[in-house]
Each structure stands twice: as structure tokens, then as C-alpha cells.
C-alpha positions as protocol buffer text, in pm:
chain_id: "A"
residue {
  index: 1
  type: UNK
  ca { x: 9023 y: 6865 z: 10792 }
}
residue {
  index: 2
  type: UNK
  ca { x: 8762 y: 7084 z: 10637 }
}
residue {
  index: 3
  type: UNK
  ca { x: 8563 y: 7022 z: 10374 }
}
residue {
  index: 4
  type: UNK
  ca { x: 8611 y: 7139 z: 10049 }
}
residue {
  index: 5
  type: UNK
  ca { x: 8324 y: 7337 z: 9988 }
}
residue {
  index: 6
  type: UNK
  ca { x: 8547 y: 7594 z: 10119 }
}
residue {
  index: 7
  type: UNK
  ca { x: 8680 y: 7628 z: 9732 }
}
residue {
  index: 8
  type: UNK
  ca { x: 8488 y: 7719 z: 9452 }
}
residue {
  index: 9
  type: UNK
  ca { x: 8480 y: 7386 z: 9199 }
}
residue {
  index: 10
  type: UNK
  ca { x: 8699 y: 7577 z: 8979 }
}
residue {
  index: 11
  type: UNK
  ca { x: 8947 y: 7627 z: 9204 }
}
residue {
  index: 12
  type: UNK
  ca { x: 8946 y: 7286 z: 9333 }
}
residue {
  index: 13
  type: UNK
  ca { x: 8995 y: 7119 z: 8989 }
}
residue {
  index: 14
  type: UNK
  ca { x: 9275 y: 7330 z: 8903 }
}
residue {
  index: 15
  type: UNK
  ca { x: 9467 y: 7236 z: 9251 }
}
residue {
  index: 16
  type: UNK
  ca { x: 9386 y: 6844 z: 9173 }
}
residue {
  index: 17
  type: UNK
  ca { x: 9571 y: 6959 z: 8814 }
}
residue {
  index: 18
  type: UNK
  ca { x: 9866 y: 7101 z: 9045 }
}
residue {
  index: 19
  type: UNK
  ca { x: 9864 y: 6828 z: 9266 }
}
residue {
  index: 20
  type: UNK
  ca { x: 9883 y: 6579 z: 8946 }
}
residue {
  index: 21
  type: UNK
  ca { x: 10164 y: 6789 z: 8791 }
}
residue {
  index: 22
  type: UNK
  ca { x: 10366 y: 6732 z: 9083 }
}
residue {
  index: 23
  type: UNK
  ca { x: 10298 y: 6368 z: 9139 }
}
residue {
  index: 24
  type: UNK
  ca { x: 10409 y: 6319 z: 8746 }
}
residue {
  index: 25
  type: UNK
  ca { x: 10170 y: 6035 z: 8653 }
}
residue {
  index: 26
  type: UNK
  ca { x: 10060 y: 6100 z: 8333 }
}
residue {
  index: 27
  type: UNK
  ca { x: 9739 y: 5887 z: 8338 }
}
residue {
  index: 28
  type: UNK
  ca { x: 9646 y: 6119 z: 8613 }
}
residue {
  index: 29
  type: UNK
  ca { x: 9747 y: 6441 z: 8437 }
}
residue {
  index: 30
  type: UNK
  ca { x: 9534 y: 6394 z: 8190 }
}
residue {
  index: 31
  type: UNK
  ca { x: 9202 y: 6307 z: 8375 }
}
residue {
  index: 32
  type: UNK
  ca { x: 9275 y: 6643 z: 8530 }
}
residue {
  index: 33
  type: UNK
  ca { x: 9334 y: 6807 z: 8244 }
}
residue {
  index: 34
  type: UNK
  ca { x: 9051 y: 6700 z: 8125 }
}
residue {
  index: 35
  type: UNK
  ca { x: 8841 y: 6768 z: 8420 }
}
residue {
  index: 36
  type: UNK
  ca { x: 8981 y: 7164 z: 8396 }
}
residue {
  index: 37
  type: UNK
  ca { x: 8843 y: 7159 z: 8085 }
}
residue {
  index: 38
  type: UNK
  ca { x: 8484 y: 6972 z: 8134 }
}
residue {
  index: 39
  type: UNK
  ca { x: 8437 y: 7210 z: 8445 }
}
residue {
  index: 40
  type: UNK
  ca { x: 8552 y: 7446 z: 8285 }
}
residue {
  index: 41
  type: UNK
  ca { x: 8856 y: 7653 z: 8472 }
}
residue {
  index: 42
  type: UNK
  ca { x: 8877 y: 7953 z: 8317 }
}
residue {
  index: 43
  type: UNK
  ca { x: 9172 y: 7907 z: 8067 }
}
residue {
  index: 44
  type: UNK
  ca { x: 9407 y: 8175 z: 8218 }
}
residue {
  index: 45
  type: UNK
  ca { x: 9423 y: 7978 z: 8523 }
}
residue {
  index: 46
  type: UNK
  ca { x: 9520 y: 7691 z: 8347 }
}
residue {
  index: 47
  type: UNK
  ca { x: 9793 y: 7848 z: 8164 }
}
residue {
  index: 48
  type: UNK
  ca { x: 9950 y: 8050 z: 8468 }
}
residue {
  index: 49
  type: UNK
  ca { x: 9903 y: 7731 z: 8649 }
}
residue {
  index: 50
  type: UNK
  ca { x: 10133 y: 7550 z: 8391 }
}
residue {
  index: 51
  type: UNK
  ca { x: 10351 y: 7836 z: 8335 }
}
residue {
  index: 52
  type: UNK
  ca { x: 10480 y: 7874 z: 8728 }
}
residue {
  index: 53
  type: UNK
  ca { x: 10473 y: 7497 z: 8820 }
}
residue {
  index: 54
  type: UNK
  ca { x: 10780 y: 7531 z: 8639 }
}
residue {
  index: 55
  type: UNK
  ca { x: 10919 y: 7704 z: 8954 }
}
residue {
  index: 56
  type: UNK
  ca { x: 10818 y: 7381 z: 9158 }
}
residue {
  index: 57
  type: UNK
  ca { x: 10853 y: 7087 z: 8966 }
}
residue {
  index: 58
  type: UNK
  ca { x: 11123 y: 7191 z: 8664 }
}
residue {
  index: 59
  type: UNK
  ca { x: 11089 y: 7194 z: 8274 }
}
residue {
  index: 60
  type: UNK
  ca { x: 11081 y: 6751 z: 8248 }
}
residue {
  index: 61
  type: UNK
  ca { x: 10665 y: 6741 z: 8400 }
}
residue {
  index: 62
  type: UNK
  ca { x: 10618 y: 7120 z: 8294 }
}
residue {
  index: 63
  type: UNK
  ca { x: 10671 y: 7025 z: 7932 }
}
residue {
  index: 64
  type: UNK
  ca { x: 10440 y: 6677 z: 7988 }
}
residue {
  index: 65
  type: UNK
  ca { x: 10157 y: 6881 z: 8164 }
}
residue {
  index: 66
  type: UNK
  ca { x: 10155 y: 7143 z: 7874 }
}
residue {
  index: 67
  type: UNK
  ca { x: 10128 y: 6884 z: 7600 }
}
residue {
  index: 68
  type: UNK
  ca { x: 9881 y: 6704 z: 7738 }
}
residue {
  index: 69
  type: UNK
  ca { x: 9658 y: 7042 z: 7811 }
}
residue {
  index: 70
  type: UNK
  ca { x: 9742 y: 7183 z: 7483 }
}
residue {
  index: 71
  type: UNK
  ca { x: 9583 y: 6811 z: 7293 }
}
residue {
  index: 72
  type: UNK
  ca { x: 9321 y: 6793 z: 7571 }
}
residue {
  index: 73
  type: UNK
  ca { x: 9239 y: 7111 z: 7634 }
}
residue {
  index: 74
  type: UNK
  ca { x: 9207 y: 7222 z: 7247 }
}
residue {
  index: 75
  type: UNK
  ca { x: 9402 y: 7539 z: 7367 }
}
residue {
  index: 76
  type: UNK
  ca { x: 9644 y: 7682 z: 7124 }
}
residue {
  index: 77
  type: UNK
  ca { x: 9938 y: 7868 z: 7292 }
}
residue {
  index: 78
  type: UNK
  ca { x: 9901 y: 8216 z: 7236 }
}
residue {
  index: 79
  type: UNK
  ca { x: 10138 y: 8360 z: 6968 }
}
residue {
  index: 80
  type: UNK
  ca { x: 10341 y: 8582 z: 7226 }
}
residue {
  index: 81
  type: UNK
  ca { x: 10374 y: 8725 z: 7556 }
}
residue {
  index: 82
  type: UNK
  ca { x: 10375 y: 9063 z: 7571 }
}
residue {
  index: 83
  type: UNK
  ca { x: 10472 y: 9005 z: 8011 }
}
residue {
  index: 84
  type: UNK
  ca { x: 10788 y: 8820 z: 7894 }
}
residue {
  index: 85
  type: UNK
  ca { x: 11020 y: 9060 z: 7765 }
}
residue {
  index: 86
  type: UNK
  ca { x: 11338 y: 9079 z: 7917 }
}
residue {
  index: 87
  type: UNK
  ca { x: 11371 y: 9452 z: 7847 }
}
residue {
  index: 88
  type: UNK
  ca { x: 11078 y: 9439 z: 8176 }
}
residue {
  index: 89
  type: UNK
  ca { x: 11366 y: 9295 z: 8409 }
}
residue {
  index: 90
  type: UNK
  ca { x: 11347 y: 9616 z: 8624 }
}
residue {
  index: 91
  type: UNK
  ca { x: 10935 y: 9546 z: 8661 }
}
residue {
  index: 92
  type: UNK
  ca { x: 10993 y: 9197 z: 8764 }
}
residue {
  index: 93
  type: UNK
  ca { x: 11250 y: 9316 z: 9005 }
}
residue {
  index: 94
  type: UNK
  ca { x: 10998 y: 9558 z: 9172 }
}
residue {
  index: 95
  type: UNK
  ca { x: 10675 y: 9384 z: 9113 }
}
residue {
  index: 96
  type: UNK
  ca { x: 10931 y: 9047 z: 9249 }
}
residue {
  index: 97
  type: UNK
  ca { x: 11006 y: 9203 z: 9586 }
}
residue {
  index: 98
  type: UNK
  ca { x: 10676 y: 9347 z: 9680 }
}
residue {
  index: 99
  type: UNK
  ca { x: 10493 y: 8953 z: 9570 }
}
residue {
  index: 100
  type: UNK
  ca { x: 10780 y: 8804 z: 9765 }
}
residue {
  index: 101
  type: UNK
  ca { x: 10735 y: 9032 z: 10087 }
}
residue {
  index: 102
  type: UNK
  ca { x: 10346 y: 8975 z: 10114 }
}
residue {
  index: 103
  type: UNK
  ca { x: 10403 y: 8581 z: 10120 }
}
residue {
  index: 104
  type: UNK
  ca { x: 10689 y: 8614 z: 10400 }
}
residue {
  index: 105
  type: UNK
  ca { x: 10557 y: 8905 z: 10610 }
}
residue {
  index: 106
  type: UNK
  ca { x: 10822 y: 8984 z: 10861 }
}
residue {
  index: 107
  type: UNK
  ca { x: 11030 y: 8671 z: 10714 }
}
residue {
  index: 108
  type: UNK
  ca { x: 11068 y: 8859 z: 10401 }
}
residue {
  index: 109
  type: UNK
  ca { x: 11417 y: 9074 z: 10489 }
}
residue {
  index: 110
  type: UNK
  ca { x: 11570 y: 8756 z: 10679 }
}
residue {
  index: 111
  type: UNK
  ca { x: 11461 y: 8532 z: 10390 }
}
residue {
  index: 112
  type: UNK
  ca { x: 11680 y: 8738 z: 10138 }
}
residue {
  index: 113
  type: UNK
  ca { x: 11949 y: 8718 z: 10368 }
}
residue {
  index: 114
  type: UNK
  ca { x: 11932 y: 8339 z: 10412 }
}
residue {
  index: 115
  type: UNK
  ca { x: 11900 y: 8291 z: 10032 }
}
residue {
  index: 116
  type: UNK
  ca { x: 12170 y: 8531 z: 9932 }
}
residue {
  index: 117
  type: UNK
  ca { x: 12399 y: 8335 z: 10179 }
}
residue {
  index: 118
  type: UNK
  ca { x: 12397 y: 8019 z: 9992 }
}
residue {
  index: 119
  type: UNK
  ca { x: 12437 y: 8217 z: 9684 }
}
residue {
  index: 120
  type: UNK
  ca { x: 12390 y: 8614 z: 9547 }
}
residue {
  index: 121
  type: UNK
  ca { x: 12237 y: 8428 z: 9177 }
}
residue {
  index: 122
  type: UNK
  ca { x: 11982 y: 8262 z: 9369 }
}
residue {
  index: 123
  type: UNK
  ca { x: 11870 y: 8580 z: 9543 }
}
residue {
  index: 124
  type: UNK
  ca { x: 11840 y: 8731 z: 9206 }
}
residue {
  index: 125
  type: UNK
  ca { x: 11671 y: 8473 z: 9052 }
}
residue {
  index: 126
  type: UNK
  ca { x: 11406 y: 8414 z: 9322 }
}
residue {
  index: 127
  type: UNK
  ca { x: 11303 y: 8751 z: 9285 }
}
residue {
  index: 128
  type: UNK
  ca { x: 11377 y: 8826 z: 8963 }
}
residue {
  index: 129
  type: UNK
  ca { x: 11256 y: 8517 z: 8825 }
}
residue {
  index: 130
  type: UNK
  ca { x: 11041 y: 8319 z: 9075 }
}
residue {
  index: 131
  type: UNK
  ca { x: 10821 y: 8594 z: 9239 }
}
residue {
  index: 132
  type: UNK
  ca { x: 10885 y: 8896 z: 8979 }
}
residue {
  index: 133
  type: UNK
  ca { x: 10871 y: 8720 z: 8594 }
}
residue {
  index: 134
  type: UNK
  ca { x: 10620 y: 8410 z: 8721 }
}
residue {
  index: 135
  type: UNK
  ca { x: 10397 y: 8449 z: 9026 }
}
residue {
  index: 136
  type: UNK
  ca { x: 10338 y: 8820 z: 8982 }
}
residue {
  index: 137
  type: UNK
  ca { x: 10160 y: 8756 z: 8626 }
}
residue {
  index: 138
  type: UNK
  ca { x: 9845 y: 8878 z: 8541 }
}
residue {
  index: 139
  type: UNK
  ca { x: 9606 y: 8578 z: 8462 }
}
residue {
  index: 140
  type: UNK
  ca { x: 9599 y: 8419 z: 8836 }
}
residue {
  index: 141
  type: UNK
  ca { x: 9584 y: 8604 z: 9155 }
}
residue {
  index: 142
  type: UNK
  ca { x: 9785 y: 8524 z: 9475 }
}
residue {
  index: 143
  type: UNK
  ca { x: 9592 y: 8387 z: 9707 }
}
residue {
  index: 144
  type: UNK
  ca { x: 9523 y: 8119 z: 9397 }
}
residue {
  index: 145
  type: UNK
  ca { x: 9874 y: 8085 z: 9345 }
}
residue {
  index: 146
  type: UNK
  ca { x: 9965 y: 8002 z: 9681 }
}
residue {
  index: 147
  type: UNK
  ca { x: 9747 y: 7752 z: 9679 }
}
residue {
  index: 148
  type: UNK
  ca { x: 9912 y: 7545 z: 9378 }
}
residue {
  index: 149
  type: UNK
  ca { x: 10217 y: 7611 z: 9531 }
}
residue {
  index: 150
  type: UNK
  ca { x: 10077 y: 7407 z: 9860 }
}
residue {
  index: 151
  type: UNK
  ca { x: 9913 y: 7140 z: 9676 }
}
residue {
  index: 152
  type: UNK
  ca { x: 10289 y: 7096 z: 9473 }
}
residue {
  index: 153
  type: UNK
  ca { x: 10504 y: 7100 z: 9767 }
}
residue {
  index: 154
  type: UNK
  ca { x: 10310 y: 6864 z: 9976 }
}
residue {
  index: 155
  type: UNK
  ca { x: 10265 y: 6615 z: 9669 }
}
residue {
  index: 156
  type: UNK
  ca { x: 10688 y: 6661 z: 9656 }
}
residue {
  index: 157
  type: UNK
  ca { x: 10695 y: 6601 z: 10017 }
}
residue {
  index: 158
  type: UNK
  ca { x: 10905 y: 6949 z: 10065 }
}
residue {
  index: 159
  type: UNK
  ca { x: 10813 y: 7042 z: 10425 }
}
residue {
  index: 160
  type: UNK
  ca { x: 11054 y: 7344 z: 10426 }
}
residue {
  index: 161
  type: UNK
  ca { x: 10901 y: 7499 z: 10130 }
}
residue {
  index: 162
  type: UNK
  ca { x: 10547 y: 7341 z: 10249 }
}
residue {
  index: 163
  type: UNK
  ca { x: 10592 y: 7528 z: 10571 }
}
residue {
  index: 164
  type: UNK
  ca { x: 10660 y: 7894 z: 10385 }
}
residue {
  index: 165
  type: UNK
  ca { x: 10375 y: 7815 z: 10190 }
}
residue {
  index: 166
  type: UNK
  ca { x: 10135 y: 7769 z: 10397 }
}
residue {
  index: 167
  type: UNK
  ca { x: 10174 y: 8085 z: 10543 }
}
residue {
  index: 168
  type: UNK
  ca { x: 10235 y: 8251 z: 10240 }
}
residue {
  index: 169
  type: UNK
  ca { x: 9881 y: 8114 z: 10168 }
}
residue {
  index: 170
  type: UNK
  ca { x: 9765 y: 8307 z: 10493 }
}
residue {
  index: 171
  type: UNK
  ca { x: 9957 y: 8608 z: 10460 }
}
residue {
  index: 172
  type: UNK
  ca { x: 9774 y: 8669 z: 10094 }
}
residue {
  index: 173
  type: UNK
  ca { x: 9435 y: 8608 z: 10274 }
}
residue {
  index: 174
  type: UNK
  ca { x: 9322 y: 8284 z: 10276 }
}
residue {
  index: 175
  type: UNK
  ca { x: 9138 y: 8128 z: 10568 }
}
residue {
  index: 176
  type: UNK
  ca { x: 9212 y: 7824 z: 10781 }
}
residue {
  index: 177
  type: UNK
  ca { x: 8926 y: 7668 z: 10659 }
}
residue {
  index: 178
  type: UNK
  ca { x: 9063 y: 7669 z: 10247 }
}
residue {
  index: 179
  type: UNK
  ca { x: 9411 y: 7607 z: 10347 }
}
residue {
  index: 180
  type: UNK
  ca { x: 9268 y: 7290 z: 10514 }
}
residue {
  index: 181
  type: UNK
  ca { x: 9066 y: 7216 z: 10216 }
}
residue {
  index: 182
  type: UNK
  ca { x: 9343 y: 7245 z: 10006 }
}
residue {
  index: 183
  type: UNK
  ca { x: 9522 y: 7018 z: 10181 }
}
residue {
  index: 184
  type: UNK
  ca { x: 9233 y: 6724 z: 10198 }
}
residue {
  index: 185
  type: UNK
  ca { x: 9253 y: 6780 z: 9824 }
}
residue {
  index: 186
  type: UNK
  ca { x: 9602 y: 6607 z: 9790 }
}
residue {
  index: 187
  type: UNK
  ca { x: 9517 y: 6331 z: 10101 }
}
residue {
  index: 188
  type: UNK
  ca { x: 9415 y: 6080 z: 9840 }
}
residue {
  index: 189
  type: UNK
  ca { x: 9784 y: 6124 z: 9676 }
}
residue {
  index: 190
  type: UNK
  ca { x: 9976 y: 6100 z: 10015 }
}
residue {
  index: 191
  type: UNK
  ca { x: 10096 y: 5794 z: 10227 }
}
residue {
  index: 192
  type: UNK
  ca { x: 9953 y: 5778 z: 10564 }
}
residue {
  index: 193
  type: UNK
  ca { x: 10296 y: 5893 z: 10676 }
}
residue {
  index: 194
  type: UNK
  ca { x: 10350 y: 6148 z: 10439 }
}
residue {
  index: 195
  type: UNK
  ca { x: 9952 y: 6295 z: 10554 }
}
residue {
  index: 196
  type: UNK
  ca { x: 10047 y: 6254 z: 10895 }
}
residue {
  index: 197
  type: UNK
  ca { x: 10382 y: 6500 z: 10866 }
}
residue {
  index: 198
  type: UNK
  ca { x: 10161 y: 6721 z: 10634 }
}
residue {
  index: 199
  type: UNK
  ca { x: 9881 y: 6737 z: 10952 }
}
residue {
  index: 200
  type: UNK
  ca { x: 10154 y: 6787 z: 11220 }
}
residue {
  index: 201
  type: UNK
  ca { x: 10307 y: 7063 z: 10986 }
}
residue {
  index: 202
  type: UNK
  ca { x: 9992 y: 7274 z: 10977 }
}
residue {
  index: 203
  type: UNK
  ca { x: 9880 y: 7211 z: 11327 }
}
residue {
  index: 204
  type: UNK
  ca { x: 10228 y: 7355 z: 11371 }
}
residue {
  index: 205
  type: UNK
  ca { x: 10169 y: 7660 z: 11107 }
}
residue {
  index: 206
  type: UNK
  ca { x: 9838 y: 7750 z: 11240 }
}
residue {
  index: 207
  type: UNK
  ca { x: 9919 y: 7766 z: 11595 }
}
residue {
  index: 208
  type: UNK
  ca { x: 10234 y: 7973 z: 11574 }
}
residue {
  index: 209
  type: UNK
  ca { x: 9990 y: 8228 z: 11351 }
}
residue {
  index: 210
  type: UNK
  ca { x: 9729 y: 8249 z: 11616 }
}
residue {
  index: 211
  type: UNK
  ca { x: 10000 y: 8317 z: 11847 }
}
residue {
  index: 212
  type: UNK
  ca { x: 10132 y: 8579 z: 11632 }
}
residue {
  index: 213
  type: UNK
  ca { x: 9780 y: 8709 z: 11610 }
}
């Protein structure tokens, strides 16, 4: 694996604050809370961080995380959100598909197939939702984004959504070099097992993309 040098030390301390999220320690939540703060991460980050691990990890560690950045962080929560009125359902929709097609590519139209299959409300609320309401906010860009999403889904040990990831990671312009860096950021929280699946799984990723190439 790369180095991490590849990331800026912002960046890397907020993905040790994903990766910590998803792991659910609380001990370990804070230090990285903390250490977004000492760095510092811009606050934005943080927040949109926080606000979309929702997608990954549900409300139980969502709720923990925020607490403990809101007392360690000193950050008051703003007193509204202008981007979270429901009367903007028809920008999430649009703002949804077009976030959700750049991290597929040409998996995007067969991905909305697969997910409607299993159920037309999921569909909806993936884009809707997922890509439209939460990953498409101002505050964090994609490529960013993507990241925290990798760093999550490997903690969870989610190889499926790992797998999307990962080249949803690429597809929004990030280089083999960061991907790998992101990754060697969340070896310390792996088994050796789980690592090894999480190396064959890229090897995997990046050669099918260099192929595509």
C-alpha cells in the first residue's frame, strides 16, 4: 500500500473519524474527534461527515459521534438548514441522479434496475435520500465523500458496497495512489483476514479499471 502522504492531514484525520464512527468504540471516537479538532478539519467537513455516515452506519453511532463532536469539538449545531427542506424534494431528485451516475459510470442505469427490483421505495430513497438530500450537500465535495464512504464500509466489512465504492472513489477522480492510502488508514482497525479480503478486493477493483481503461 501507499503511503499516506497521498492525503492532505486534514483529510486523513477526518477518514480516521469515519473509520472510528463505523467501528463504534467510543474511546476511539473521541480521540478522533478530538484530533479533527486539534488539526483542525475545517468544521464543514466534520459536520457533512457526521451528517451522511448516517447513510452507512444508521442513527444508534450517528447520534454517539455527534454528541461527542458537539462536547469536544465546542461546535454548536447551526440553528437550521436551509438544504433540508422537503419542499427541495424535486432538487434532491435531480441533483440525486446526476451524484449517483458519476459514482457508477456505466453501472449507473443497471444499478437502478437492480435496486428497484428488490423494491421501487428503495430506488426512491437511494436517490432521493442517499445521493440527492445527503451526499450531494454543499460543505464536502465528492471525491472526499467517497472516501468516508470507503473507510466506513471496509471498517463494516461490506465488500459489496466496498467494491462500488471504490470505484465510485475513482470515477469522482481520485488516484490509485489515495484510494490505497485510504485504505492503509483503516489497516490498524482490520483483522489480518479482514485486510487480506480488503487487499484482494482492490487488486480486483484496480485491475478490472485498467482494463476498462
Amino acid at each position: 500500500m501507499e503511503k499516506q502522504d497521498h492525503l492532505d492531514p486534514a483529510t486523513v484525520q477526518l477518514l480516521r473519524f469515519a473509520a472510528a464512527i463505523a467501528q463504534g468504540e467510543e474511546p476511539d471516537v473521541r480521540e478522533r474527534a478530538a484530533a479533527c479538532r486539534a488539526a483542525p478539519v475545517p468544521t464543514p467537513w466534520v459536520e457533512e461527515l457526521l451528517l451522511q455516515s448516517l447513510l452507512m452506519v444508521g442513527y444508534p453511532r450517528t447520534l454517539v459521534a455527534f454528541a461527542i463532536w458537539r462536547k469536544l469539538g465546542h461546535v454548536a449545531a447551526p440553528p437550521s438548514d436551509p438544504d433540508a427542506e422537503y419542499a427541495r424534494v424535486a432538487e434532491w431528485t435531480a441533483r440525486g441522479e446526476a451524484t449517483c451516475e458519476v459514482v457508477y459510470g456505466a453501472n449507473y442505469r443497471r444499478l437502478r434496475e437492480n435496486v428497484r427490483e428488490l423494491h421501487p421505495a428503495l430506488d426512491a430513497w437511494m436517490i432521493i435520500e442517499g445521493y440527492g438530500r445527503t451526499m450531494s450537500r454543499p460543505g464536502l465535495d465528492l471525491l472526499r465523500r467517497e472516501f468516508c464512504v470507503v473507510a466506513q464500509t471496509a471498517v463494516m466489512e461490506t465488500p459489496r458496497q466496498l467494491h462500488s465504492h471504490l470505484r465510485g472513489a475513482l470515477h469522482a477522480g481520485a488516484t490509485f495512489a489515495q484510494v490505497e492510502a485510504v485504505l492503509a488508514l483503516v489497516n490498524p482497525l482490520l483483522s489480518y483476514n479482514q485486510w487480506r479480503k480488503v487487499k484482494e478486493l482492490w487488486a480486483r477493483v484496480r485491475e478490472g479499471w485498467e482494463r476498462e481503461r
